[in-house]
């Protein structure tokens, strides 16, 4: 797959090329063009112009039909998307086949459905008016698109997370400029081809490749022609984007990092909790923002839980690599730090040896730690790898205090068979999402996002439509 920009309905490859590295064996997969400031200007201009064309007056029914054609186009090129996502990320094929590509098509279908079935919410005030002195007035609300939306996405779920923003942005009638992660440009390029074939008017969707800081990401988020920014990535990057966006007071929607807790109570189905934790901590080698990195287990079942989890983690195989040598080094540096901070390594703790081409790739061992104080950096900082730390607790209040003792607040998991406890605890956890006896069970209509340093705003269903459109009040005096 040759990564290309897509600007104003035209594919182009201008800008200096940088190498795309295969995380499985460290070989070069190809090169990616780095968009210059000029390419970014062209993309933003094309998007602005597209809003004045047929897209600007297209009805909801036609927009929904375009979204469905894009979903069909993804389905028709399923294999190509799978191959591109697997090549860029090194993830197991089954993950791309069952998660990334179906969800990408599902994202477009979900927003086509929502748009089609959406009654325009009109708030009217009629006779008598709000106050008797003001006379009679009819108030109604129209929702209009924000304009040109910059979407900046990360490498961990490249297609899933970019389409999760593109679909509602288009549903609301915006024009989009997407900058995918420099590490994972390929599925975005195939998506641009699908969108091109789906008959979206030229300039409504644009794609620019390249890096973030001091490059495309920064050019885009500081651009005066950009009317809104939807970003998923690290919290520190979100802060940098916010500073950059401040000059033009550009609205932002942020899905950021996490240090997600799980609470395992003694009344839990322990085998289900172990199963669930293997998934929640180690799916995609821990490179999902929702992954659990802090586990708190009620003391009476602590040893049993640790022993069962460690046995399962030691037996994990077929897992994928870290996205890059740099990220592998970061995760391994936390493994070393954990030892320096006094952790007991219950499973893993280093880099595996396979005696095949994967030894040139960016693998780390799935790792389970115990014995660290809550002040340890390993327990406080997001690692974003296949690693969790397990600590005991004695009371429900203590468990809650431990879960909430974090600068982050994205997602949490509670394992208990006590219904009252589940309802008591869930609303008190300071995260945007609380899963009880499950993890990452998704309904695309529910609010998705984080509190504290984990984000600003919510995505999902109507919540995304609310961000990507603006309510305007029209007041008519009678
Ligand atoms: P990252 O912040 O390094 O990069 C994300 C994107 O931002 C990339 O496209 C990058 O090029 C761009 N970027 C970097 N610096 C920029 C700048 N100064 N201005 C504009 N753009 C810039 O994140 P990552 O390493 O790609 O992804 C992993 C992180 O993303 C983790 O922290 C993870 O928790 C988070 N994440 C959060 C969610 C969520 O829904 N909350 C989902 C996935 C990932
Ligand atoms: O499932 C989703 O909608 C979503 N945004 C998942 C994010 C995962 C983070 O890596």
CSV table of N, CA, C and O in Angstrom, one decimal, residues 89-179:
chain,number,residue,atom,x,y,z
A,89,UNK,N,0.6,-2.2,11.8
A,89,UNK,CA,0.6,-2.3,13.2
A,89,UNK,C,1.2,-3.6,13.7
A,89,UNK,O,1.5,-3.7,14.9
A,90,UNK,N,1.3,-4.7,12.9
A,90,UNK,CA,1.8,-6.0,13.3
A,90,UNK,C,0.7,-6.7,14.2
A,90,UNK,O,1.0,-7.8,14.7
A,91,UNK,N,-0.5,-6.2,14.3
A,91,UNK,CA,-1.5,-6.8,15.1
A,91,UNK,C,-1.9,-8.2,14.5
A,91,UNK,O,-1.8,-8.4,13.3
A,92,UNK,N,-2.4,-9.1,15.4
A,92,UNK,CA,-2.9,-10.3,14.8
A,92,UNK,C,-4.0,-10.1,13.8
A,92,UNK,O,-4.9,-9.2,14.0
A,93,UNK,N,-4.0,-10.9,12.7
A,93,UNK,CA,-5.0,-10.7,11.7
A,93,UNK,C,-6.5,-10.7,12.2
A,93,UNK,O,-7.3,-10.0,11.8
A,94,UNK,N,-6.7,-11.7,13.2
A,94,UNK,CA,-8.0,-11.8,13.7
A,94,UNK,C,-8.6,-10.6,14.3
A,94,UNK,O,-9.8,-10.3,14.3
A,95,UNK,N,-7.7,-9.8,14.9
A,95,UNK,CA,-8.1,-8.5,15.5
A,95,UNK,C,-8.6,-7.5,14.5
A,95,UNK,O,-9.6,-6.9,14.6
A,96,UNK,N,-7.8,-7.4,13.4
A,96,UNK,CA,-8.3,-6.5,12.3
A,96,UNK,C,-9.6,-7.0,11.7
A,96,UNK,O,-10.4,-6.2,11.3
A,97,UNK,N,-9.7,-8.4,11.6
A,97,UNK,CA,-10.9,-8.9,10.9
A,97,UNK,C,-12.1,-8.8,11.8
A,97,UNK,O,-13.2,-8.7,11.2
A,98,UNK,N,-12.0,-8.9,13.1
A,98,UNK,CA,-13.2,-8.9,14.0
A,98,UNK,C,-13.4,-7.5,14.6
A,98,UNK,O,-14.5,-7.3,15.1
A,99,UNK,N,-12.4,-6.7,14.7
A,99,UNK,CA,-12.6,-5.4,15.4
A,99,UNK,C,-12.4,-4.2,14.4
A,99,UNK,O,-13.4,-3.5,14.2
A,100,UNK,N,-11.2,-4.0,13.9
A,100,UNK,CA,-10.9,-2.8,13.2
A,100,UNK,C,-11.9,-2.5,12.0
A,100,UNK,O,-12.5,-1.5,11.9
A,101,UNK,N,-11.9,-3.5,11.1
A,101,UNK,CA,-12.6,-3.2,9.8
A,101,UNK,C,-14.1,-3.3,10.0
A,101,UNK,O,-14.8,-2.4,9.5
A,102,UNK,N,-14.7,-4.3,10.7
A,102,UNK,CA,-16.1,-4.3,10.9
A,102,UNK,C,-16.6,-3.0,11.6
A,102,UNK,O,-17.6,-2.4,11.3
A,103,UNK,N,-15.8,-2.6,12.6
A,103,UNK,CA,-16.2,-1.3,13.3
A,103,UNK,C,-16.1,-0.1,12.4
A,103,UNK,O,-16.9,0.8,12.6
A,104,UNK,N,-15.2,-0.1,11.5
A,104,UNK,CA,-15.1,1.1,10.6
A,104,UNK,C,-16.3,1.2,9.8
A,104,UNK,O,-17.0,2.3,9.7
A,105,UNK,N,-16.8,0.1,9.2
A,105,UNK,CA,-18.0,0.1,8.4
A,105,UNK,C,-19.2,0.4,9.3
A,105,UNK,O,-20.1,1.2,9.0
A,106,UNK,N,-19.1,-0.2,10.5
A,106,UNK,CA,-20.2,0.0,11.5
A,106,UNK,C,-20.3,1.5,11.9
A,106,UNK,O,-21.4,2.0,12.2
A,107,UNK,N,-19.2,2.2,12.0
A,107,UNK,CA,-19.2,3.6,12.4
A,107,UNK,C,-20.0,4.4,11.4
A,107,UNK,O,-20.8,5.2,11.7
A,108,UNK,N,-19.8,4.1,10.1
A,108,UNK,CA,-20.5,4.9,9.0
A,108,UNK,C,-22.0,4.5,9.1
A,108,UNK,O,-22.9,5.3,8.9
A,109,UNK,N,-22.3,3.2,9.3
A,109,UNK,CA,-23.7,2.7,9.3
A,109,UNK,C,-24.4,3.3,10.5
A,109,UNK,O,-25.6,3.8,10.4
A,110,UNK,N,-23.7,3.3,11.6
A,110,UNK,CA,-24.4,3.9,12.8
A,110,UNK,C,-24.8,5.3,12.7
A,110,UNK,O,-25.9,5.7,13.0
A,111,UNK,N,-23.9,6.1,12.0
A,111,UNK,CA,-24.3,7.5,11.9
A,111,UNK,C,-25.2,7.8,10.8
A,111,UNK,O,-26.0,8.7,10.8
A,112,UNK,N,-25.2,6.9,9.7
A,112,UNK,CA,-26.3,7.0,8.7
A,112,UNK,C,-27.6,6.7,9.4
A,112,UNK,O,-28.6,7.5,9.1
A,113,UNK,N,-27.7,5.7,10.2
A,113,UNK,CA,-29.0,5.4,10.9
A,113,UNK,C,-29.4,6.5,11.8
A,113,UNK,O,-30.6,6.9,11.8
A,114,UNK,N,-28.4,7.0,12.6
A,114,UNK,CA,-28.8,8.1,13.5
A,114,UNK,C,-29.3,9.3,12.8
A,114,UNK,O,-30.2,10.0,13.2
A,115,UNK,N,-28.6,9.6,11.7
A,115,UNK,CA,-29.0,10.8,10.9
A,115,UNK,C,-30.3,10.7,10.3
A,115,UNK,O,-31.2,11.6,10.3
A,116,UNK,N,-30.6,9.5,9.7
A,116,UNK,CA,-31.8,9.2,9.0
A,116,UNK,C,-33.0,9.3,10.0
A,116,UNK,O,-34.0,9.8,9.7
A,117,UNK,N,-32.8,8.7,11.2
A,117,UNK,CA,-33.9,8.6,12.1
A,117,UNK,C,-34.0,9.8,13.0
A,117,UNK,O,-34.8,9.9,13.9
A,118,UNK,N,-33.1,10.8,12.8
A,118,UNK,CA,-33.0,11.9,13.8
A,118,UNK,C,-34.1,13.0,13.6
A,118,UNK,O,-34.1,13.7,12.6
A,119,UNK,N,-35.0,13.1,14.6
A,119,UNK,CA,-35.9,14.2,14.4
A,119,UNK,C,-35.1,15.5,14.8
A,119,UNK,O,-34.4,15.5,15.7
A,120,UNK,N,-35.2,16.5,13.9
A,120,UNK,CA,-34.5,17.8,14.3
A,120,UNK,C,-35.1,18.3,15.6
A,120,UNK,O,-36.3,18.4,15.7
A,121,UNK,N,-34.2,18.5,16.5
A,121,UNK,CA,-34.7,18.9,17.8
A,121,UNK,C,-35.1,20.4,17.8
A,121,UNK,O,-34.2,21.3,17.6
A,122,UNK,N,-36.3,20.7,17.8
A,122,UNK,CA,-36.7,22.1,17.7
A,122,UNK,C,-37.3,22.5,19.1
A,122,UNK,O,-38.3,21.9,19.5
A,123,UNK,N,-36.8,23.6,19.7
A,123,UNK,CA,-37.3,24.0,20.9
A,123,UNK,C,-38.1,25.3,20.6
A,123,UNK,O,-37.5,26.3,20.2
A,124,UNK,N,-39.4,25.3,20.8
A,124,UNK,CA,-40.2,26.5,20.5
A,124,UNK,C,-40.8,27.1,21.7
A,124,UNK,O,-41.2,26.4,22.6
A,125,UNK,N,-40.8,28.4,21.7
A,125,UNK,CA,-41.5,29.1,22.8
A,125,UNK,C,-42.6,29.9,22.0
A,125,UNK,O,-42.3,30.7,21.1
A,126,UNK,N,-43.8,29.7,22.4
A,126,UNK,CA,-44.9,30.5,21.7
A,126,UNK,C,-45.7,31.3,22.7
A,126,UNK,O,-45.2,31.6,23.8
A,127,UNK,N,-46.8,31.7,22.3
A,127,UNK,CA,-47.6,32.6,23.1
A,127,UNK,C,-48.0,32.0,24.5
A,127,UNK,O,-48.4,30.8,24.4
A,128,UNK,N,-47.8,32.5,25.6
A,128,UNK,CA,-47.2,33.8,25.8
A,128,UNK,C,-45.7,33.6,25.8
A,128,UNK,O,-45.2,32.5,26.0
A,129,UNK,N,-45.0,34.7,25.6
A,129,UNK,CA,-43.5,34.6,25.6
A,129,UNK,C,-42.9,34.4,26.9
A,129,UNK,O,-43.6,34.2,27.9
A,130,UNK,N,-41.6,34.5,27.0
A,130,UNK,CA,-40.9,34.2,28.3
A,130,UNK,C,-41.3,35.1,29.4
A,130,UNK,O,-41.5,34.8,30.5
A,131,UNK,N,-41.3,36.4,29.1
A,131,UNK,CA,-41.8,37.4,30.1
A,131,UNK,C,-42.9,38.3,29.4
A,131,UNK,O,-42.8,38.5,28.2
A,132,UNK,N,-43.8,38.7,30.2
A,132,UNK,CA,-45.0,39.4,29.6
A,132,UNK,C,-44.5,40.7,28.9
A,132,UNK,O,-45.1,41.0,27.9
A,133,UNK,N,-43.5,41.4,29.4
A,133,UNK,CA,-43.1,42.6,28.8
A,133,UNK,C,-42.4,42.4,27.4
A,133,UNK,O,-42.3,43.3,26.6
A,134,UNK,N,-42.0,41.2,27.2
A,134,UNK,CA,-41.2,40.9,25.9
A,134,UNK,C,-42.1,40.7,24.7
A,134,UNK,O,-41.6,40.5,23.6
A,135,UNK,N,-43.4,40.6,24.9
A,135,UNK,CA,-44.3,40.3,23.8
A,135,UNK,C,-44.3,38.9,23.4
A,135,UNK,O,-43.7,38.0,24.2
A,136,UNK,N,-44.8,38.5,22.3
A,136,UNK,CA,-44.9,37.1,21.9
A,136,UNK,C,-43.8,36.8,20.9
A,136,UNK,O,-43.5,37.7,20.0
A,137,UNK,N,-43.2,35.7,21.0
A,137,UNK,CA,-42.1,35.3,20.1
A,137,UNK,C,-42.2,33.8,19.8
A,137,UNK,O,-42.6,33.0,20.6
A,138,UNK,N,-41.7,33.5,18.6
A,138,UNK,CA,-41.5,32.1,18.3
A,138,UNK,C,-40.0,31.9,18.2
A,138,UNK,O,-39.3,32.5,17.5
A,139,UNK,N,-39.5,31.0,19.1
A,139,UNK,CA,-38.1,30.6,19.1
A,139,UNK,C,-38.0,29.2,18.5
A,139,UNK,O,-38.7,28.3,18.8
A,140,UNK,N,-37.0,29.0,17.6
A,140,UNK,CA,-36.7,27.7,17.1
A,140,UNK,C,-35.2,27.6,17.0
A,140,UNK,O,-34.5,28.6,16.9
A,141,UNK,N,-34.8,26.3,16.9
A,141,UNK,CA,-33.3,26.0,16.9
A,141,UNK,C,-33.0,25.3,15.6
A,141,UNK,O,-33.6,24.3,15.3
A,142,UNK,N,-32.0,25.8,14.9
A,142,UNK,CA,-31.4,25.0,13.8
A,142,UNK,C,-30.0,24.6,14.2
A,142,UNK,O,-29.3,25.3,14.9
A,143,UNK,N,-29.7,23.4,13.7
A,143,UNK,CA,-28.3,22.9,14.0
A,143,UNK,C,-27.5,23.0,12.7
A,143,UNK,O,-28.0,22.6,11.6
A,144,UNK,N,-26.4,23.7,12.7
A,144,UNK,CA,-25.6,23.8,11.5
A,144,UNK,C,-24.2,23.2,11.7
A,144,UNK,O,-23.7,23.2,12.9
A,145,UNK,N,-23.6,22.8,10.6
A,145,UNK,CA,-22.2,22.2,10.8
A,145,UNK,C,-21.2,23.2,11.3
A,145,UNK,O,-21.4,24.4,11.2
A,146,UNK,N,-20.1,22.7,11.9
A,146,UNK,CA,-19.1,23.6,12.4
A,146,UNK,C,-18.3,24.2,11.3
A,146,UNK,O,-17.8,25.3,11.4
A,147,UNK,N,-18.1,23.5,10.2
A,147,UNK,CA,-17.3,24.0,9.0
A,147,UNK,C,-16.2,23.0,8.7
A,147,UNK,O,-16.5,21.8,8.4
A,148,UNK,N,-15.0,23.4,8.7
A,148,UNK,CA,-13.8,22.6,8.4
A,148,UNK,C,-13.4,21.9,9.7
A,148,UNK,O,-13.0,22.6,10.6
A,149,UNK,N,-13.4,20.6,9.8
A,149,UNK,CA,-13.0,19.9,11.0
A,149,UNK,C,-11.7,19.2,10.8
A,149,UNK,O,-11.5,18.4,9.8
A,150,UNK,N,-10.7,19.4,11.6
A,150,UNK,CA,-9.4,18.7,11.6
A,150,UNK,C,-9.6,17.5,12.5
A,150,UNK,O,-10.0,17.6,13.7
A,151,UNK,N,-9.2,16.3,12.0
A,151,UNK,CA,-9.3,15.1,12.8
A,151,UNK,C,-7.9,14.5,12.9
A,151,UNK,O,-7.2,14.3,11.8
A,152,UNK,N,-7.4,14.4,14.1
A,152,UNK,CA,-6.0,13.9,14.3
A,152,UNK,C,-6.2,12.6,15.1
A,152,UNK,O,-6.7,12.5,16.2
A,153,UNK,N,-5.6,11.5,14.5
A,153,UNK,CA,-5.9,10.2,15.1
A,153,UNK,C,-4.5,9.5,15.4
A,153,UNK,O,-3.5,9.8,14.9
A,154,UNK,N,-4.6,8.5,16.4
A,154,UNK,CA,-3.4,7.8,16.8
A,154,UNK,C,-3.2,6.5,16.1
A,154,UNK,O,-3.9,6.1,15.2
A,155,UNK,N,-2.1,5.8,16.5
A,155,UNK,CA,-1.7,4.6,15.7
A,155,UNK,C,-2.3,3.3,16.3
A,155,UNK,O,-2.2,2.3,15.7
A,156,UNK,N,-3.0,3.4,17.5
A,156,UNK,CA,-3.3,2.1,18.1
A,156,UNK,C,-4.5,1.4,17.4
A,156,UNK,O,-4.6,0.2,17.3
A,157,UNK,N,-5.5,2.2,17.1
A,157,UNK,CA,-6.7,1.7,16.3
A,157,UNK,C,-6.9,2.6,15.2
A,157,UNK,O,-7.9,3.4,15.1
A,158,UNK,N,-6.0,2.6,14.2
A,158,UNK,CA,-6.0,3.7,13.2
A,158,UNK,C,-7.3,3.9,12.4
A,158,UNK,O,-7.9,5.0,12.4
A,159,UNK,N,-7.9,2.8,11.9
A,159,UNK,CA,-9.1,2.9,11.1
A,159,UNK,C,-10.3,3.1,11.9
A,159,UNK,O,-11.2,3.9,11.7
A,160,UNK,N,-10.4,2.3,13.0
A,160,UNK,CA,-11.6,2.4,13.9
A,160,UNK,C,-11.7,3.8,14.5
A,160,UNK,O,-12.8,4.4,14.5
A,161,UNK,N,-10.6,4.4,14.9
A,161,UNK,CA,-10.7,5.7,15.6
A,161,UNK,C,-10.9,6.9,14.7
A,161,UNK,O,-11.5,7.9,15.0
A,162,UNK,N,-10.3,6.8,13.5
A,162,UNK,CA,-10.5,7.9,12.5
A,162,UNK,C,-11.9,7.9,12.0
A,162,UNK,O,-12.6,8.9,12.0
A,163,UNK,N,-12.5,6.7,11.7
A,163,UNK,CA,-13.8,6.6,11.2
A,163,UNK,C,-14.9,7.0,12.2
A,163,UNK,O,-15.9,7.5,12.0
A,164,UNK,N,-14.5,6.7,13.5
A,164,UNK,CA,-15.3,7.1,14.6
A,164,UNK,C,-15.6,8.6,14.7
A,164,UNK,O,-16.6,9.0,15.3
A,165,UNK,N,-14.7,9.4,14.1
A,165,UNK,CA,-14.9,10.8,14.1
A,165,UNK,C,-15.3,11.3,12.7
A,165,UNK,O,-16.2,12.2,12.6
A,166,UNK,N,-14.8,10.7,11.6
A,166,UNK,CA,-15.2,11.1,10.3
A,166,UNK,C,-16.7,10.9,10.1
A,166,UNK,O,-17.3,11.8,9.5
A,167,UNK,N,-17.2,9.8,10.5
A,167,UNK,CA,-18.6,9.5,10.2
A,167,UNK,C,-19.6,10.5,10.8
A,167,UNK,O,-20.4,11.1,10.1
A,168,UNK,N,-19.5,10.8,12.1
A,168,UNK,CA,-20.4,11.9,12.6
A,168,UNK,C,-20.1,13.3,12.1
A,168,UNK,O,-21.0,14.1,11.9
A,169,UNK,N,-18.8,13.5,11.8
A,169,UNK,CA,-18.5,14.9,11.2
A,169,UNK,C,-19.2,15.0,9.9
A,169,UNK,O,-19.8,16.1,9.6
A,170,UNK,N,-19.1,14.0,9.0
A,170,UNK,CA,-19.8,14.1,7.7
A,170,UNK,C,-21.3,14.1,7.9
A,170,UNK,O,-22.0,14.8,7.2
A,171,UNK,N,-21.8,13.3,8.8
A,171,UNK,CA,-23.2,13.2,9.1
A,171,UNK,C,-23.8,14.6,9.3
A,171,UNK,O,-24.9,14.9,8.9
A,172,UNK,N,-23.0,15.4,10.0
A,172,UNK,CA,-23.5,16.7,10.4
A,172,UNK,C,-23.3,17.8,9.3
A,172,UNK,O,-23.6,18.9,9.5
A,173,UNK,N,-22.6,17.3,8.2
A,173,UNK,CA,-22.5,18.3,7.1
A,173,UNK,C,-21.2,19.0,7.1
A,173,UNK,O,-21.0,20.0,6.3
A,174,UNK,N,-20.2,18.6,7.9
A,174,UNK,CA,-18.9,19.3,7.9
A,174,UNK,C,-18.0,18.8,6.7
A,174,UNK,O,-18.3,17.8,6.1
A,175,UNK,N,-16.9,19.5,6.5
A,175,UNK,CA,-15.9,19.0,5.6
A,175,UNK,C,-14.7,18.6,6.5
A,175,UNK,O,-14.5,19.3,7.6
A,176,UNK,N,-13.9,17.6,6.1
A,176,UNK,CA,-12.9,17.0,7.0
A,176,UNK,C,-11.5,17.1,6.4
A,176,UNK,O,-11.4,16.9,5.2
A,177,UNK,N,-10.6,17.4,7.3
A,177,UNK,CA,-9.2,17.1,6.9
A,177,UNK,C,-8.6,16.1,8.0
A,177,UNK,O,-8.6,16.4,9.2
A,178,UNK,N,-8.3,14.9,7.5
A,178,UNK,CA,-7.8,13.9,8.5
A,178,UNK,C,-6.3,13.8,8.4
A,178,UNK,O,-5.7,13.8,7.3
A,179,UNK,N,-5.6,13.8,9.6
A,179,UNK,CA,-4.2,13.5,9.7
A,179,UNK,C,-4.1,12.2,10.6
A,179,UNK,O,-4.2,12.3,11.8
